[in-house]
Amino acid sequence: MSRRTRNLLSWAWVLLAAVTLALLMRTFLIAAFYIPSESMEPVLEIGDRLLVSKLSYRIGEPDPGDIVVFRTPEAMRHPQTSELVKRVVAVGGQTIEAEGGQLIVDGVRVPEDYLPADTYTSSFTQRLIPAGYVFVMGDNRVSSQDSRFFGPIPENEIVGRAFARFWPPTRFGGL
């Protein structure tokens, strides 16, 4: 075998290994996600691109405050939105309601420091979140289709936890 053939085979193996590693990482560890709507403004804006850890909830549980990507509930599914991004505001076993513009979990008003001061959460009656489910809401409460409309989502429908914004460069950083 000529030296040139050996070099080509060597590069082919390196390329194959790199592609395989990238596919494994995308499938099991990290994915990129695009923000298509204003439902998470001002924290996430239309056009932002996020990094999502797919491993987070394989080794842990979602916590209130986490920003998660999940499969769109069947009732809302259409070709353009196979996945949504929202914030977890309550987890299985907790009760949630909104009264007087404030979110209340287990009878305690939740300080939502990530929201603008003038954000008003429309009232809804108390609900118990079943075990294995989470209640998600958009930060832009007026323009968000979330668990108030489609109910709690099963934890196994969560794709992963958003942990960083990588685009646009001027908004680069952790979430």
PDB file of C-alpha atoms in Angstrom:
ATOM      1  CA  MET A   1       0.000   0.000   0.000  1.00  0.00           C
ATOM      2  CA  SER A   2       1.425   3.376  -0.982  1.00  0.00           C
ATOM      3  CA  ARG A   3       2.126   6.114   1.499  1.00  0.00           C
ATOM      4  CA  ARG A   4      -0.543   8.312  -0.117  1.00  0.00           C
ATOM      5  CA  THR A   5      -3.193   5.591   0.278  1.00  0.00           C
ATOM      6  CA  ARG A   6      -2.246   5.111   3.947  1.00  0.00           C
ATOM      7  CA  ASN A   7      -2.559   8.888   4.535  1.00  0.00           C
ATOM      8  CA  LEU A   8      -5.988   8.967   2.850  1.00  0.00           C
ATOM      9  CA  LEU A   9      -7.178   6.000   4.935  1.00  0.00           C
ATOM     10  CA  SER A  10      -5.813   7.620   8.082  1.00  0.00           C
ATOM     11  CA  TRP A  11      -7.698  10.859   7.345  1.00  0.00           C
ATOM     12  CA  ALA A  12     -10.849   8.915   6.484  1.00  0.00           C
ATOM     13  CA  TRP A  13     -10.712   7.211   9.919  1.00  0.00           C
ATOM     14  CA  VAL A  14     -10.182  10.554  11.665  1.00  0.00           C
ATOM     15  CA  LEU A  15     -13.121  12.074   9.788  1.00  0.00           C
ATOM     16  CA  LEU A  16     -15.343   9.070  10.538  1.00  0.00           C
ATOM     17  CA  ALA A  17     -14.412   9.210  14.237  1.00  0.00           C
ATOM     18  CA  ALA A  18     -15.129  12.968  14.398  1.00  0.00           C
ATOM     19  CA  VAL A  19     -18.530  12.598  12.724  1.00  0.00           C
ATOM     20  CA  THR A  20     -19.442   9.653  14.958  1.00  0.00           C
ATOM     21  CA  LEU A  21     -18.404  11.561  18.088  1.00  0.00           C
ATOM     22  CA  ALA A  22     -20.389  14.641  17.004  1.00  0.00           C
ATOM     23  CA  LEU A  23     -23.503  12.544  16.333  1.00  0.00           C
ATOM     24  CA  LEU A  24     -23.198  10.792  19.699  1.00  0.00           C
ATOM     25  CA  MET A  25     -22.811  14.125  21.501  1.00  0.00           C
ATOM     26  CA  ARG A  26     -25.833  15.613  19.696  1.00  0.00           C
ATOM     27  CA  THR A  27     -27.946  12.531  20.396  1.00  0.00           C
ATOM     28  CA  PHE A  28     -27.067  12.000  24.056  1.00  0.00           C
ATOM     29  CA  LEU A  29     -25.348  15.067  25.537  1.00  0.00           C
ATOM     30  CA  ILE A  30     -25.894  18.516  24.016  1.00  0.00           C
ATOM     31  CA  ALA A  31     -28.194  20.014  21.388  1.00  0.00           C
ATOM     32  CA  ALA A  32     -28.721  23.486  19.992  1.00  0.00           C
ATOM     33  CA  PHE A  33     -32.158  25.094  20.098  1.00  0.00           C
ATOM     34  CA  TYR A  34     -33.558  28.164  18.331  1.00  0.00           C
ATOM     35  CA  ILE A  35     -36.051  30.558  20.003  1.00  0.00           C
ATOM     36  CA  PRO A  36     -38.877  31.097  17.480  1.00  0.00           C
ATOM     37  CA  SER A  37     -41.314  33.219  19.519  1.00  0.00           C
ATOM     38  CA  GLU A  38     -41.566  35.944  22.152  1.00  0.00           C
ATOM     39  CA  SER A  39     -42.944  33.638  24.871  1.00  0.00           C
ATOM     40  CA  MET A  40     -39.734  33.786  26.955  1.00  0.00           C
ATOM     41  CA  GLU A  41     -38.936  37.497  26.552  1.00  0.00           C
ATOM     42  CA  PRO A  42     -37.110  39.360  27.944  1.00  0.00           C
ATOM     43  CA  VAL A  43     -34.819  36.553  29.164  1.00  0.00           C
ATOM     44  CA  LEU A  44     -34.777  34.855  25.740  1.00  0.00           C
ATOM     45  CA  GLU A  45     -35.482  36.799  22.571  1.00  0.00           C
ATOM     46  CA  ILE A  46     -36.613  35.677  19.122  1.00  0.00           C
ATOM     47  CA  GLY A  47     -33.566  34.382  17.263  1.00  0.00           C
ATOM     48  CA  ASP A  48     -31.534  33.457  20.348  1.00  0.00           C
ATOM     49  CA  ARG A  49     -29.784  30.115  20.091  1.00  0.00           C
ATOM     50  CA  LEU A  50     -29.338  27.964  23.178  1.00  0.00           C
ATOM     51  CA  LEU A  51     -27.284  25.000  24.263  1.00  0.00           C
ATOM     52  CA  VAL A  52     -29.406  22.312  25.888  1.00  0.00           C
ATOM     53  CA  SER A  53     -28.046  19.572  28.146  1.00  0.00           C
ATOM     54  CA  LYS A  54     -29.796  16.308  27.327  1.00  0.00           C
ATOM     55  CA  LEU A  55     -28.023  14.579  30.211  1.00  0.00           C
ATOM     56  CA  SER A  56     -29.322  16.826  33.032  1.00  0.00           C
ATOM     57  CA  TYR A  57     -32.558  14.968  33.682  1.00  0.00           C
ATOM     58  CA  ARG A  58     -31.159  11.516  33.099  1.00  0.00           C
ATOM     59  CA  ILE A  59     -29.134  12.003  36.270  1.00  0.00           C
ATOM     60  CA  GLY A  60     -31.310  14.530  38.119  1.00  0.00           C
ATOM     61  CA  GLU A  61     -34.781  16.013  38.413  1.00  0.00           C
ATOM     62  CA  PRO A  62     -36.113  19.288  37.040  1.00  0.00           C
ATOM     63  CA  ASP A  63     -36.209  22.124  39.556  1.00  0.00           C
ATOM     64  CA  PRO A  64     -38.401  25.233  39.634  1.00  0.00           C
ATOM     65  CA  GLY A  65     -36.588  27.970  37.735  1.00  0.00           C
ATOM     66  CA  ASP A  66     -35.001  25.634  35.166  1.00  0.00           C
ATOM     67  CA  ILE A  67     -35.506  26.605  31.534  1.00  0.00           C
ATOM     68  CA  VAL A  68     -36.384  23.423  29.676  1.00  0.00           C
ATOM     69  CA  VAL A  69     -36.965  22.285  26.113  1.00  0.00           C
ATOM     70  CA  PHE A  70     -39.750  19.720  25.750  1.00  0.00           C
ATOM     71  CA  ARG A  71     -41.770  18.033  23.049  1.00  0.00           C
ATOM     72  CA  THR A  72     -44.815  20.074  22.091  1.00  0.00           C
ATOM     73  CA  PRO A  73     -47.978  18.580  23.624  1.00  0.00           C
ATOM     74  CA  GLU A  74     -50.103  16.704  21.081  1.00  0.00           C
ATOM     75  CA  ALA A  75     -52.953  19.223  21.254  1.00  0.00           C
ATOM     76  CA  MET A  76     -50.626  22.032  20.092  1.00  0.00           C
ATOM     77  CA  ARG A  77     -48.422  20.083  17.705  1.00  0.00           C
ATOM     78  CA  HIS A  78     -47.946  21.256  14.128  1.00  0.00           C
ATOM     79  CA  PRO A  79     -45.005  20.986  11.697  1.00  0.00           C
ATOM     80  CA  GLN A  80     -43.267  24.207  12.767  1.00  0.00           C
ATOM     81  CA  THR A  81     -43.168  23.535  16.522  1.00  0.00           C
ATOM     82  CA  SER A  82     -42.023  20.074  17.496  1.00  0.00           C
ATOM     83  CA  GLU A  83     -40.376  21.437  20.667  1.00  0.00           C
ATOM     84  CA  LEU A  84     -41.061  24.345  23.017  1.00  0.00           C
ATOM     85  CA  VAL A  85     -38.976  26.186  25.607  1.00  0.00           C
ATOM     86  CA  LYS A  86     -40.466  27.334  28.926  1.00  0.00           C
ATOM     87  CA  ARG A  87     -39.523  27.746  32.578  1.00  0.00           C
ATOM     88  CA  VAL A  88     -40.396  25.107  35.191  1.00  0.00           C
ATOM     89  CA  VAL A  89     -42.448  26.827  37.897  1.00  0.00           C
ATOM     90  CA  ALA A  90     -43.673  23.778  39.848  1.00  0.00           C
ATOM     91  CA  VAL A  91     -42.872  20.060  40.032  1.00  0.00           C
ATOM     92  CA  GLY A  92     -44.765  16.908  40.918  1.00  0.00           C
ATOM     93  CA  GLY A  93     -46.427  16.984  44.345  1.00  0.00           C
ATOM     94  CA  GLN A  94     -46.646  20.786  44.485  1.00  0.00           C
ATOM     95  CA  THR A  95     -49.791  22.892  44.184  1.00  0.00           C
ATOM     96  CA  ILE A  96     -49.811  25.957  41.958  1.00  0.00           C
ATOM     97  CA  GLU A  97     -52.149  28.885  41.422  1.00  0.00           C
ATOM     98  CA  ALA A  98     -52.030  32.542  40.467  1.00  0.00           C
ATOM     99  CA  GLU A  99     -53.851  35.271  42.334  1.00  0.00           C
ATOM    100  CA  GLY A 100     -53.539  39.052  42.233  1.00  0.00           C
ATOM    101  CA  GLY A 101     -50.915  38.869  39.487  1.00  0.00           C
ATOM    102  CA  GLN A 102     -48.611  36.629  41.546  1.00  0.00           C
ATOM    103  CA  LEU A 103     -47.628  32.980  41.177  1.00  0.00           C
ATOM    104  CA  ILE A 104     -48.273  30.912  44.329  1.00  0.00           C
ATOM    105  CA  VAL A 105     -46.695  27.489  44.883  1.00  0.00           C
ATOM    106  CA  ASP A 106     -47.663  25.440  47.935  1.00  0.00           C
ATOM    107  CA  GLY A 107     -49.413  28.492  49.377  1.00  0.00           C
ATOM    108  CA  VAL A 108     -46.329  30.744  49.148  1.00  0.00           C
ATOM    109  CA  ARG A 109     -45.910  33.640  46.711  1.00  0.00           C
ATOM    110  CA  VAL A 110     -42.968  32.854  44.442  1.00  0.00           C
ATOM    111  CA  PRO A 111     -40.389  35.614  43.938  1.00  0.00           C
ATOM    112  CA  GLU A 112     -39.747  35.560  40.189  1.00  0.00           C
ATOM    113  CA  ASP A 113     -36.649  37.761  39.957  1.00  0.00           C
ATOM    114  CA  TYR A 114     -36.137  36.790  36.305  1.00  0.00           C
ATOM    115  CA  LEU A 115     -39.359  38.608  35.293  1.00  0.00           C
ATOM    116  CA  PRO A 116     -39.695  42.350  34.709  1.00  0.00           C
ATOM    117  CA  ALA A 117     -41.178  44.129  37.743  1.00  0.00           C
ATOM    118  CA  ASP A 118     -44.437  44.950  35.945  1.00  0.00           C
ATOM    119  CA  THR A 119     -45.197  41.347  34.892  1.00  0.00           C
ATOM    120  CA  TYR A 120     -48.718  40.292  35.781  1.00  0.00           C
ATOM    121  CA  THR A 121     -49.683  36.608  35.893  1.00  0.00           C
ATOM    122  CA  SER A 122     -53.383  36.165  35.144  1.00  0.00           C
ATOM    123  CA  SER A 123     -55.285  34.318  37.859  1.00  0.00           C
ATOM    124  CA  PHE A 124     -56.003  30.609  37.723  1.00  0.00           C
ATOM    125  CA  THR A 125     -57.324  28.190  40.332  1.00  0.00           C
ATOM    126  CA  GLN A 126     -55.164  25.903  42.403  1.00  0.00           C
ATOM    127  CA  ARG A 127     -53.915  22.732  40.714  1.00  0.00           C
ATOM    128  CA  LEU A 128     -51.988  19.777  42.082  1.00  0.00           C
ATOM    129  CA  ILE A 129     -49.084  18.731  39.866  1.00  0.00           C
ATOM    130  CA  PRO A 130     -48.988  14.910  39.584  1.00  0.00           C
ATOM    131  CA  ALA A 131     -45.781  13.027  40.383  1.00  0.00           C
ATOM    132  CA  GLY A 132     -43.570  12.745  37.294  1.00  0.00           C
ATOM    133  CA  TYR A 133     -44.927  15.990  35.781  1.00  0.00           C
ATOM    134  CA  VAL A 134     -43.853  19.638  35.741  1.00  0.00           C
ATOM    135  CA  PHE A 135     -45.828  22.856  35.290  1.00  0.00           C
ATOM    136  CA  VAL A 136     -44.128  25.199  32.805  1.00  0.00           C
ATOM    137  CA  MET A 137     -44.760  28.848  31.979  1.00  0.00           C
ATOM    138  CA  GLY A 138     -43.257  31.362  29.591  1.00  0.00           C
ATOM    139  CA  ASP A 139     -41.604  34.427  31.092  1.00  0.00           C
ATOM    140  CA  ASN A 140     -43.707  36.613  28.778  1.00  0.00           C
ATOM    141  CA  ARG A 141     -46.936  35.664  30.551  1.00  0.00           C
ATOM    142  CA  VAL A 142     -49.177  37.589  28.140  1.00  0.00           C
ATOM    143  CA  SER A 143     -47.798  35.866  24.994  1.00  0.00           C
ATOM    144  CA  SER A 144     -47.158  32.328  26.164  1.00  0.00           C
ATOM    145  CA  GLN A 145     -49.071  29.141  25.474  1.00  0.00           C
ATOM    146  CA  ASP A 146     -47.946  27.042  28.432  1.00  0.00           C
ATOM    147  CA  SER A 147     -49.197  24.676  31.149  1.00  0.00           C
ATOM    148  CA  ARG A 148     -52.026  27.086  31.921  1.00  0.00           C
ATOM    149  CA  PHE A 149     -53.444  26.023  28.532  1.00  0.00           C
ATOM    150  CA  PHE A 150     -52.179  22.468  27.925  1.00  0.00           C
ATOM    151  CA  GLY A 151     -51.639  21.293  31.506  1.00  0.00           C
ATOM    152  CA  PRO A 152     -48.561  19.850  33.217  1.00  0.00           C
ATOM    153  CA  ILE A 153     -46.092  18.002  31.003  1.00  0.00           C
ATOM    154  CA  PRO A 154     -44.611  14.569  31.737  1.00  0.00           C
ATOM    155  CA  GLU A 155     -40.956  14.714  32.757  1.00  0.00           C
ATOM    156  CA  ASN A 156     -40.166  12.109  30.094  1.00  0.00           C
ATOM    157  CA  GLU A 157     -41.217  14.651  27.411  1.00  0.00           C
ATOM    158  CA  ILE A 158     -38.410  17.010  28.476  1.00  0.00           C
ATOM    159  CA  VAL A 159     -35.568  17.033  25.941  1.00  0.00           C
ATOM    160  CA  GLY A 160     -33.161  18.833  28.257  1.00  0.00           C
ATOM    161  CA  ARG A 161     -32.228  21.868  30.332  1.00  0.00           C
ATOM    162  CA  ALA A 162     -31.119  25.044  28.569  1.00  0.00           C
ATOM    163  CA  PHE A 163     -27.883  26.193  30.167  1.00  0.00           C
ATOM    164  CA  ALA A 164     -26.288  28.742  27.804  1.00  0.00           C
ATOM    165  CA  ARG A 165     -27.031  31.171  24.996  1.00  0.00           C
ATOM    166  CA  PHE A 166     -24.439  31.123  22.205  1.00  0.00           C
ATOM    167  CA  TRP A 167     -26.102  33.414  19.659  1.00  0.00           C
ATOM    168  CA  PRO A 168     -26.133  36.305  19.138  1.00  0.00           C
ATOM    169  CA  PRO A 169     -22.566  36.875  20.336  1.00  0.00           C
ATOM    170  CA  THR A 170     -23.553  40.085  22.132  1.00  0.00           C
ATOM    171  CA  ARG A 171     -25.866  38.031  24.400  1.00  0.00           C
ATOM    172  CA  PHE A 172     -23.475  35.077  24.873  1.00  0.00           C
ATOM    173  CA  GLY A 173     -23.561  33.557  28.357  1.00  0.00           C
ATOM    174  CA  GLY A 174     -25.143  31.211  30.861  1.00  0.00           C
ATOM    175  CA  LEU A 175     -28.831  31.062  31.726  1.00  0.00           C
TER     176      LEU A 175
END
